[in-house]
Amino acid sequence: METPTTRPATLDDVARAAGVSRATASRVLGGYGFASVDARDRVGAAADRLGYVPNTTARALVRGAGVRLVVAVSGTDATVLDDPYVDRLVSAAARVCAPHGVGVALEWLPLGAPAGLRRLGGDRSVCGVLLVNTTAPVLDAVPAGLRGRVVSIGTGSPAVPSFDVDNAAGAEAVLRHLHAGGRRRIAMVTGPRWLSCAERSVTAYQRLMRAAGLPVRLVTGDFTAARGGRAALEALTRWPDTDAIYAASDATALGAIAALRGRGIGVPHDVAVAGFDDIPYAAVSSPALTTATHPVARIATAAATAVLDGRPVPPVTAFPSTLVARESA
Amino acid sequence: METPTTRPATLDDVARAAGVSRATASRVLGGYGFASVDARDRVGAAADRLGYVPNTTARALVRGAGVRLVVAVSGTDATVLDDPYVDRLVSAAARVCAPHGVGVALEWLPLGAPAGLRRLGGDRSVCGVLLVNTTAPVLDAVPAGLRGRVVSIGTGSPAVPSFDVDNAAGAEAVLRHLHAGGRRRIAMVTGPRWLSCAERSVTAYQRLMRAAGLPVRLVTGDFTAARGGRAALEALTRWPDTDAIYAASDATALGAIAALRGRGIGVPHDVAVAGFDDIPYAAVSSPALTTATHPVARIATAAATAVLDGRPVPPVTAFPSTLVARESA
DNA sequence: CGCACACCTGAGAGCGCTACCACCACAAAC
DNA sequence: GTTTGTGGTGGTAGCGCTCTCAGGTGTGCG
C-alpha cells in the first residue's frame, strides 16, 4: 500500500493497474458474480498497492441506498437532545452503522409538527429513521415512503415496529421488591405524561397498587434529577406517610435521594427509593441505588441493525428488565 | 406539497414541472448564480408541490464532499467506546452535523495500529475525523490526505489542531480548593497513563504539590468508577495519612467515595474527594461532588464545526474549566 | 460435429446532481 | 454600427460506482 500522493485511488485506477475492466474489478471487490482466480489476485494486489477504499457515496448513489440514519427525538423543545439517554442511543447506533458506511444524524422532532418526518421520507440519502420518545400523532404521520425504514424506540404502531425495554416488567420487579421489603405507601415519580412508552410503567404501577389494595400516589417528573428531587418532596408533602418512592428513571431517583437527604430523611430507613435504568452511577451512589435494568445500548443496536438490514421485524421487540437490588430499597 | 405516491421527486421532475432546465432549477434551489424572479417563483412552487428534497448523496458525489464524520477513539480495546464521555461527544457531533447532511460514525482506533487512519484518509465519503484519546504515534500517522479534515479532542500536533478543556487549569482550581480547605496529603487517581491529554492534569498536580512542598502520591486509574474505588483504597493503604483524593474524572471520584464509605471513612470529614467533569450526577451524589467543569458538548460542537467548515483553526483551542465547590471537598 | 451450458469478461448505461460553458437578449458605451 | 457588459438560460460532461447485457472461451454431451 503506498501513500496516495495526489488523490485517492478510484476503481478505474485499480482496474487499469490490474489490467482488467472496471466491471471485473467491481465484481472482485464487491465479491459477487464470476471472476477467475487470476483476476481476483491481480485486482486484490492492485487495490492493496494503491490503498484503494471504495467511495461509499458513489456506491450509495447508484444503489439507491442511504448513507444516513436519522435519530429523531420528539419533545416539546430541543432540550430533549440533552438527555444522556439520547447520547447512549446515538452512540450505540453510530457504532453499529460505521461498518456499513452509514453515519448517524441527530434531530429534534417538534411534538405535533410531523413536517420534519415528511422531509426525511423524501430524502434519498436517509436510509432509515429511529424514532425516539415518539407519540401516536407522529407515528400516524410517518409517510408511506418511509415504511420499512423506520422503527421506534419506545411506543410503536402497526406501521412502525418498536424496540423497547419491557417497562411493565421492570416496574413490576421493582414494586414487588418494595412490597416485599414491607413498603406499603409507595409514591411514583413519573416521566413526562405525554410519553406513551413511559406511561406503561405508570399503568403497571397503578394496576399493581390497586391489586394490592394500596393507594396510588402519582407525581409528574421528567426523568431529570432536578425535577426528581422536587417531585419527591412534593410527594412527601402531599402524603407525609409515604414510605417508598418509585422513580421512573435513575436520574430521578438520584435527585430524589439528594432532596430527601437535604430534608434529613433517611434512605432507605425512612423512605426507600428505587429507580429504573441501572446507569453506571447507580452502583456508586450513596446509598447504592436499587433499580431495574434498561439495556439502552442493546436496544439501540437492535433497532439500528433492523433498519440497516431492511428485513421485516416483529411489531414489538421487548427487552427484559431485571431487578438490581442494592441499598436504597 | 403532495404525498409522493411512487418515488421521491428529483431535480429533473422539479425542472420539468416548472418548465425550466435542470440547470436553472439547480441554480434556484442552490441559491447561486442568476435566476429571474419568474424562474425563482416557478421552481420554488414546483419544488414545494412535489415535496422535493435534494439528494445529499448525489450532491456530495459531484462536489467531492464527504457525508460522514468519523469519531475515532483510540484505546487498547473496543471497550473505550463504552465510555459516557464518548457518548456525549458523538451525540453533540451528530447534532451539529445533521443540518449539513452529514452523519457521524463511531470507530475504535486500536492503539498502535494506524492502518485504520490510512483507510479513513482514502475514503472519499469521509468529510472529516474527530480523533479522541489520541496519542503521538497516531497523530504522526495522520496521512497527508487527511490534513485539514482531522482535529483532535485532547492532545494535538502541529498537523492536527486540538480542542480540549484546559486540564491544567481545572486541576489547579481543584487542588487550590483542596489546599485552601487545609488538605495537605493529597493523592491523585489518574486516568490511563498512556493518554497524554490526561497527563497534563497529572503534570499540573505534580508541579503544584512540589511547589507547595507537599508529597506526590499517584495511583493509576482509568476514568471508571470501579477502578476509582480500588485506586482510592490502594492510595489509603500505601499512604494512610492521606486526607484528600483528587480524581481525574467524576466517575472515578464517585467510585472513590463509594469505596471509602464501604470502609467507614467519612467524606469529606476524614478524606476529601474531588473530581473532574461536573457530570449531571455530581450535583446529586452523597455528598455532592466538588469538581471542575469539563464542557464536553461544547468542545465536540466546536471540533465538529471546525471540520465541517473546513476553515483553518488555531492549533490549540482550550476551553476553560471552573471549580464547582460542593460538599465532598 | 453441433449444441447446450457452464465460466468469465468488458462495454456502457445511468444513479441525481453540480458547475462549466456557450449562448441569447438587451442595454449602455464607444 | 460595433463593442462590451450583464442578466438569464440550457446543454452537457462528468463525480465513482454498480449491474445488465452481449459476447467470448472452454467443456461435456447427444
PDB file of N, CA and C in Angstrom, chain A residues 259-316:
ATOM      1  N   ALA A 259     -32.575  15.111  47.508  1.00  0.00           N
ATOM      2  CA  ALA A 259     -33.556  16.024  48.099  1.00  0.00           C
ATOM      3  C   ALA A 259     -33.970  15.533  49.489  1.00  0.00           C
ATOM      4  N   LEU A 260     -34.175  14.227  49.602  1.00  0.00           N
ATOM      5  CA  LEU A 260     -34.573  13.669  50.900  1.00  0.00           C
ATOM      6  C   LEU A 260     -33.459  13.867  51.924  1.00  0.00           C
ATOM      7  N   ARG A 261     -32.245  13.641  51.491  1.00  0.00           N
ATOM      8  CA  ARG A 261     -31.103  13.838  52.372  1.00  0.00           C
ATOM      9  C   ARG A 261     -31.054  15.282  52.865  1.00  0.00           C
ATOM     10  N   GLY A 262     -31.371  16.209  51.938  1.00  0.00           N
ATOM     11  CA  GLY A 262     -31.398  17.625  52.299  1.00  0.00           C
ATOM     12  C   GLY A 262     -32.431  17.927  53.384  1.00  0.00           C
ATOM     13  N   ARG A 263     -33.472  17.099  53.434  1.00  0.00           N
ATOM     14  CA  ARG A 263     -34.528  17.281  54.445  1.00  0.00           C
ATOM     15  C   ARG A 263     -34.271  16.429  55.689  1.00  0.00           C
ATOM     16  N   GLY A 264     -33.138  15.727  55.690  1.00  0.00           N
ATOM     17  CA  GLY A 264     -32.831  14.886  56.824  1.00  0.00           C
ATOM     18  C   GLY A 264     -33.631  13.593  56.881  1.00  0.00           C
ATOM     19  N   ILE A 265     -34.162  13.212  55.750  1.00  0.00           N
ATOM     20  CA  ILE A 265     -34.935  11.969  55.682  1.00  0.00           C
ATOM     21  C   ILE A 265     -34.003  10.837  55.266  1.00  0.00           C
ATOM     22  N   GLY A 266     -33.961   9.782  56.050  1.00  0.00           N
ATOM     23  CA  GLY A 266     -33.031   8.696  55.781  1.00  0.00           C
ATOM     24  C   GLY A 266     -33.508   7.755  54.681  1.00  0.00           C
ATOM     25  N   VAL A 267     -32.572   7.432  53.787  1.00  0.00           N
ATOM     26  CA  VAL A 267     -32.857   6.460  52.735  1.00  0.00           C
ATOM     27  C   VAL A 267     -31.903   5.297  52.916  1.00  0.00           C
ATOM     28  N   PRO A 268     -32.368   4.072  53.043  1.00  0.00           N
ATOM     29  CA  PRO A 268     -33.766   3.643  52.911  1.00  0.00           C
ATOM     30  C   PRO A 268     -34.532   3.624  54.236  1.00  0.00           C
ATOM     31  N   HIS A 269     -33.901   4.046  55.360  1.00  0.00           N
ATOM     32  CA  HIS A 269     -34.534   3.869  56.660  1.00  0.00           C
ATOM     33  C   HIS A 269     -35.945   4.466  56.724  1.00  0.00           C
ATOM     34  N   ASP A 270     -36.064   5.751  56.398  1.00  0.00           N
ATOM     35  CA  ASP A 270     -37.385   6.394  56.466  1.00  0.00           C
ATOM     36  C   ASP A 270     -38.189   6.169  55.179  1.00  0.00           C
ATOM     37  N   VAL A 271     -37.528   6.414  54.088  1.00  0.00           N
ATOM     38  CA  VAL A 271     -38.182   6.252  52.786  1.00  0.00           C
ATOM     39  C   VAL A 271     -37.244   5.463  51.864  1.00  0.00           C
ATOM     40  N   ALA A 272     -37.769   4.416  51.287  1.00  0.00           N
ATOM     41  CA  ALA A 272     -36.988   3.666  50.308  1.00  0.00           C
ATOM     42  C   ALA A 272     -37.114   4.377  48.957  1.00  0.00           C
ATOM     43  N   VAL A 273     -36.043   4.322  48.152  1.00  0.00           N
ATOM     44  CA  VAL A 273     -36.095   4.923  46.819  1.00  0.00           C
ATOM     45  C   VAL A 273     -35.568   3.911  45.814  1.00  0.00           C
ATOM     46  N   ALA A 274     -36.317   3.717  44.743  1.00  0.00           N
ATOM     47  CA  ALA A 274     -35.871   2.813  43.685  1.00  0.00           C
ATOM     48  C   ALA A 274     -36.001   3.533  42.350  1.00  0.00           C
ATOM     49  N   GLY A 275     -35.126   3.182  41.427  1.00  0.00           N
ATOM     50  CA  GLY A 275     -35.132   3.853  40.126  1.00  0.00           C
ATOM     51  C   GLY A 275     -35.415   2.900  38.984  1.00  0.00           C
ATOM     52  N   PHE A 276     -35.003   3.326  37.812  1.00  0.00           N
ATOM     53  CA  PHE A 276     -35.190   2.482  36.636  1.00  0.00           C
ATOM     54  C   PHE A 276     -34.183   2.903  35.574  1.00  0.00           C
ATOM     55  N   ASP A 277     -33.280   2.010  35.208  1.00  0.00           N
ATOM     56  CA  ASP A 277     -32.281   2.212  34.148  1.00  0.00           C
ATOM     57  C   ASP A 277     -31.002   1.436  34.427  1.00  0.00           C
ATOM     58  N   ASP A 278     -30.583   1.457  35.708  1.00  0.00           N
ATOM     59  CA  ASP A 278     -29.285   0.908  36.095  1.00  0.00           C
ATOM     60  C   ASP A 278     -28.142   1.581  35.334  1.00  0.00           C
ATOM     61  N   ILE A 279     -28.077   2.897  35.454  1.00  0.00           N
ATOM     62  CA  ILE A 279     -26.938   3.621  34.877  1.00  0.00           C
ATOM     63  C   ILE A 279     -25.694   3.313  35.695  1.00  0.00           C
ATOM     64  N   PRO A 280     -24.512   3.539  35.146  1.00  0.00           N
ATOM     65  CA  PRO A 280     -23.275   3.190  35.848  1.00  0.00           C
ATOM     66  C   PRO A 280     -23.180   3.811  37.246  1.00  0.00           C
ATOM     67  N   TYR A 281     -23.740   5.004  37.425  1.00  0.00           N
ATOM     68  CA  TYR A 281     -23.594   5.686  38.699  1.00  0.00           C
ATOM     69  C   TYR A 281     -24.537   5.146  39.766  1.00  0.00           C
ATOM     70  N   ALA A 282     -25.487   4.305  39.345  1.00  0.00           N
ATOM     71  CA  ALA A 282     -26.408   3.734  40.317  1.00  0.00           C
ATOM     72  C   ALA A 282     -25.653   2.883  41.333  1.00  0.00           C
ATOM     73  N   ALA A 283     -24.603   2.234  40.879  1.00  0.00           N
ATOM     74  CA  ALA A 283     -23.854   1.322  41.752  1.00  0.00           C
ATOM     75  C   ALA A 283     -23.011   2.063  42.776  1.00  0.00           C
ATOM     76  N   VAL A 284     -22.664   3.323  42.497  1.00  0.00           N
ATOM     77  CA  VAL A 284     -21.753   4.034  43.397  1.00  0.00           C
ATOM     78  C   VAL A 284     -22.413   5.204  44.122  1.00  0.00           C
ATOM     79  N   SER A 285     -23.722   5.292  44.016  1.00  0.00           N
ATOM     80  CA  SER A 285     -24.387   6.369  44.755  1.00  0.00           C
ATOM     81  C   SER A 285     -24.475   5.985  46.230  1.00  0.00           C
ATOM     82  N   SER A 286     -24.821   6.971  47.050  1.00  0.00           N
ATOM     83  CA  SER A 286     -24.944   6.698  48.483  1.00  0.00           C
ATOM     84  C   SER A 286     -26.353   7.044  48.944  1.00  0.00           C
ATOM     85  N   PRO A 287     -27.148   6.091  49.330  1.00  0.00           N
ATOM     86  CA  PRO A 287     -26.881   4.657  49.257  1.00  0.00           C
ATOM     87  C   PRO A 287     -26.931   4.166  47.813  1.00  0.00           C
ATOM     88  N   ALA A 288     -26.280   3.018  47.567  1.00  0.00           N
ATOM     89  CA  ALA A 288     -26.297   2.432  46.223  1.00  0.00           C
ATOM     90  C   ALA A 288     -27.742   2.204  45.807  1.00  0.00           C
ATOM     91  N   LEU A 289     -28.025   2.534  44.558  1.00  0.00           N
ATOM     92  CA  LEU A 289     -29.419   2.581  44.103  1.00  0.00           C
ATOM     93  C   LEU A 289     -29.992   1.226  43.697  1.00  0.00           C
ATOM     94  N   THR A 290     -31.136   0.911  44.254  1.00  0.00           N
ATOM     95  CA  THR A 290     -31.894  -0.250  43.805  1.00  0.00           C
ATOM     96  C   THR A 290     -32.689   0.171  42.577  1.00  0.00           C
ATOM     97  N   THR A 291     -32.613  -0.647  41.549  1.00  0.00           N
ATOM     98  CA  THR A 291     -33.207  -0.235  40.277  1.00  0.00           C
ATOM     99  C   THR A 291     -33.508  -1.459  39.420  1.00  0.00           C
ATOM    100  N   ALA A 292     -34.006  -1.222  38.221  1.00  0.00           N
ATOM    101  CA  ALA A 292     -34.229  -2.307  37.266  1.00  0.00           C
ATOM    102  C   ALA A 292     -33.483  -1.948  35.989  1.00  0.00           C
ATOM    103  N   THR A 293     -32.942  -2.955  35.322  1.00  0.00           N
ATOM    104  CA  THR A 293     -32.082  -2.685  34.170  1.00  0.00           C
ATOM    105  C   THR A 293     -32.858  -2.164  32.965  1.00  0.00           C
ATOM    106  N   HIS A 294     -32.168  -1.360  32.185  1.00  0.00           N
ATOM    107  CA  HIS A 294     -32.711  -0.808  30.945  1.00  0.00           C
ATOM    108  C   HIS A 294     -31.569  -0.887  29.931  1.00  0.00           C
ATOM    109  N   PRO A 295     -31.550  -1.932  29.115  1.00  0.00           N
ATOM    110  CA  PRO A 295     -30.399  -2.149  28.225  1.00  0.00           C
ATOM    111  C   PRO A 295     -30.434  -1.222  27.019  1.00  0.00           C
ATOM    112  N   VAL A 296     -30.142   0.052  27.248  1.00  0.00           N
ATOM    113  CA  VAL A 296     -30.269   1.077  26.214  1.00  0.00           C
ATOM    114  C   VAL A 296     -29.415   0.778  24.984  1.00  0.00           C
ATOM    115  N   ALA A 297     -28.154   0.427  25.227  1.00  0.00           N
ATOM    116  CA  ALA A 297     -27.251   0.180  24.106  1.00  0.00           C
ATOM    117  C   ALA A 297     -27.726  -1.014  23.285  1.00  0.00           C
ATOM    118  N   ARG A 298     -28.177  -2.052  23.966  1.00  0.00           N
ATOM    119  CA  ARG A 298     -28.647  -3.243  23.240  1.00  0.00           C
ATOM    120  C   ARG A 298     -29.877  -2.913  22.407  1.00  0.00           C
ATOM    121  N   ILE A 299     -30.755  -2.106  22.963  1.00  0.00           N
ATOM    122  CA  ILE A 299     -31.975  -1.730  22.249  1.00  0.00           C
ATOM    123  C   ILE A 299     -31.618  -0.929  20.999  1.00  0.00           C
ATOM    124  N   ALA A 300     -30.743   0.060  21.168  1.00  0.00           N
ATOM    125  CA  ALA A 300     -30.353   0.894  20.029  1.00  0.00           C
ATOM    126  C   ALA A 300     -29.645   0.058  18.973  1.00  0.00           C
ATOM    127  N   THR A 301     -28.808  -0.852  19.418  1.00  0.00           N
ATOM    128  CA  THR A 301     -28.092  -1.717  18.485  1.00  0.00           C
ATOM    129  C   THR A 301     -29.073  -2.552  17.669  1.00  0.00           C
ATOM    130  N   ALA A 302     -30.038  -3.129  18.352  1.00  0.00           N
ATOM    131  CA  ALA A 302     -31.024  -3.960  17.659  1.00  0.00           C
ATOM    132  C   ALA A 302     -31.850  -3.124  16.688  1.00  0.00           C
ATOM    133  N   ALA A 303     -32.252  -1.942  17.122  1.00  0.00           N
ATOM    134  CA  ALA A 303     -33.076  -1.085  16.277  1.00  0.00           C
ATOM    135  C   ALA A 303     -32.311  -0.640  15.036  1.00  0.00           C
ATOM    136  N   ALA A 304     -31.075  -0.207  15.244  1.00  0.00           N
ATOM    137  CA  ALA A 304     -30.260   0.254  14.110  1.00  0.00           C
ATOM    138  C   ALA A 304     -29.984  -0.905  13.159  1.00  0.00           C
ATOM    139  N   THR A 305     -29.690  -2.053  13.715  1.00  0.00           N
ATOM    140  CA  THR A 305     -29.437  -3.227  12.887  1.00  0.00           C
ATOM    141  C   THR A 305     -30.661  -3.556  12.038  1.00  0.00           C
ATOM    142  N   ALA A 306     -31.820  -3.424  12.640  1.00  0.00           N
ATOM    143  CA  ALA A 306     -33.064  -3.731  11.924  1.00  0.00           C
ATOM    144  C   ALA A 306     -33.241  -2.822  10.706  1.00  0.00           C
ATOM    145  N   VAL A 307     -33.046  -1.530  10.872  1.00  0.00           N
ATOM    146  CA  VAL A 307     -33.242  -0.651   9.712  1.00  0.00           C
ATOM    147  C   VAL A 307     -32.110  -0.841   8.704  1.00  0.00           C
ATOM    148  N   LEU A 308     -30.913  -1.148   9.189  1.00  0.00           N
ATOM    149  CA  LEU A 308     -29.786  -1.375   8.286  1.00  0.00           C
ATOM    150  C   LEU A 308     -30.027  -2.617   7.426  1.00  0.00           C
ATOM    151  N   ASP A 309     -30.528  -3.670   8.061  1.00  0.00           N
ATOM    152  CA  ASP A 309     -30.791  -4.909   7.339  1.00  0.00           C
ATOM    153  C   ASP A 309     -31.952  -4.751   6.380  1.00  0.00           C
ATOM    154  N   GLY A 310     -32.947  -3.997   6.804  1.00  0.00           N
ATOM    155  CA  GLY A 310     -34.106  -3.795   5.953  1.00  0.00           C
ATOM    156  C   GLY A 310     -35.059  -4.971   5.929  1.00  0.00           C
ATOM    157  N   ARG A 311     -34.740  -5.994   6.704  1.00  0.00           N
ATOM    158  CA  ARG A 311     -35.650  -7.138   6.762  1.00  0.00           C
ATOM    159  C   ARG A 311     -36.819  -6.804   7.676  1.00  0.00           C
ATOM    160  N   PRO A 312     -37.978  -7.375   7.398  1.00  0.00           N
ATOM    161  CA  PRO A 312     -39.125  -7.126   8.270  1.00  0.00           C
ATOM    162  C   PRO A 312     -38.844  -7.613   9.691  1.00  0.00           C
ATOM    163  N   VAL A 313     -39.285  -6.853  10.666  1.00  0.00           N
ATOM    164  CA  VAL A 313     -39.094  -7.233  12.063  1.00  0.00           C
ATOM    165  C   VAL A 313     -40.458  -7.321  12.731  1.00  0.00           C
ATOM    166  N   PRO A 314     -40.559  -8.108  13.801  1.00  0.00           N
ATOM    167  CA  PRO A 314     -41.835  -8.193  14.508  1.00  0.00           C
ATOM    168  C   PRO A 314     -42.258  -6.823  15.013  1.00  0.00           C
ATOM    169  N   PRO A 315     -43.573  -6.588  15.124  1.00  0.00           N
ATOM    170  CA  PRO A 315     -44.076  -5.269  15.521  1.00  0.00           C
ATOM    171  C   PRO A 315     -43.562  -4.805  16.874  1.00  0.00           C
ATOM    172  N   VAL A 316     -43.302  -5.735  17.768  1.00  0.00           N
ATOM    173  CA  VAL A 316     -42.819  -5.331  19.087  1.00  0.00           C
ATOM    174  C   VAL A 316     -41.667  -6.226  19.526  1.00  0.00           C
TER     175      VAL A 316
END
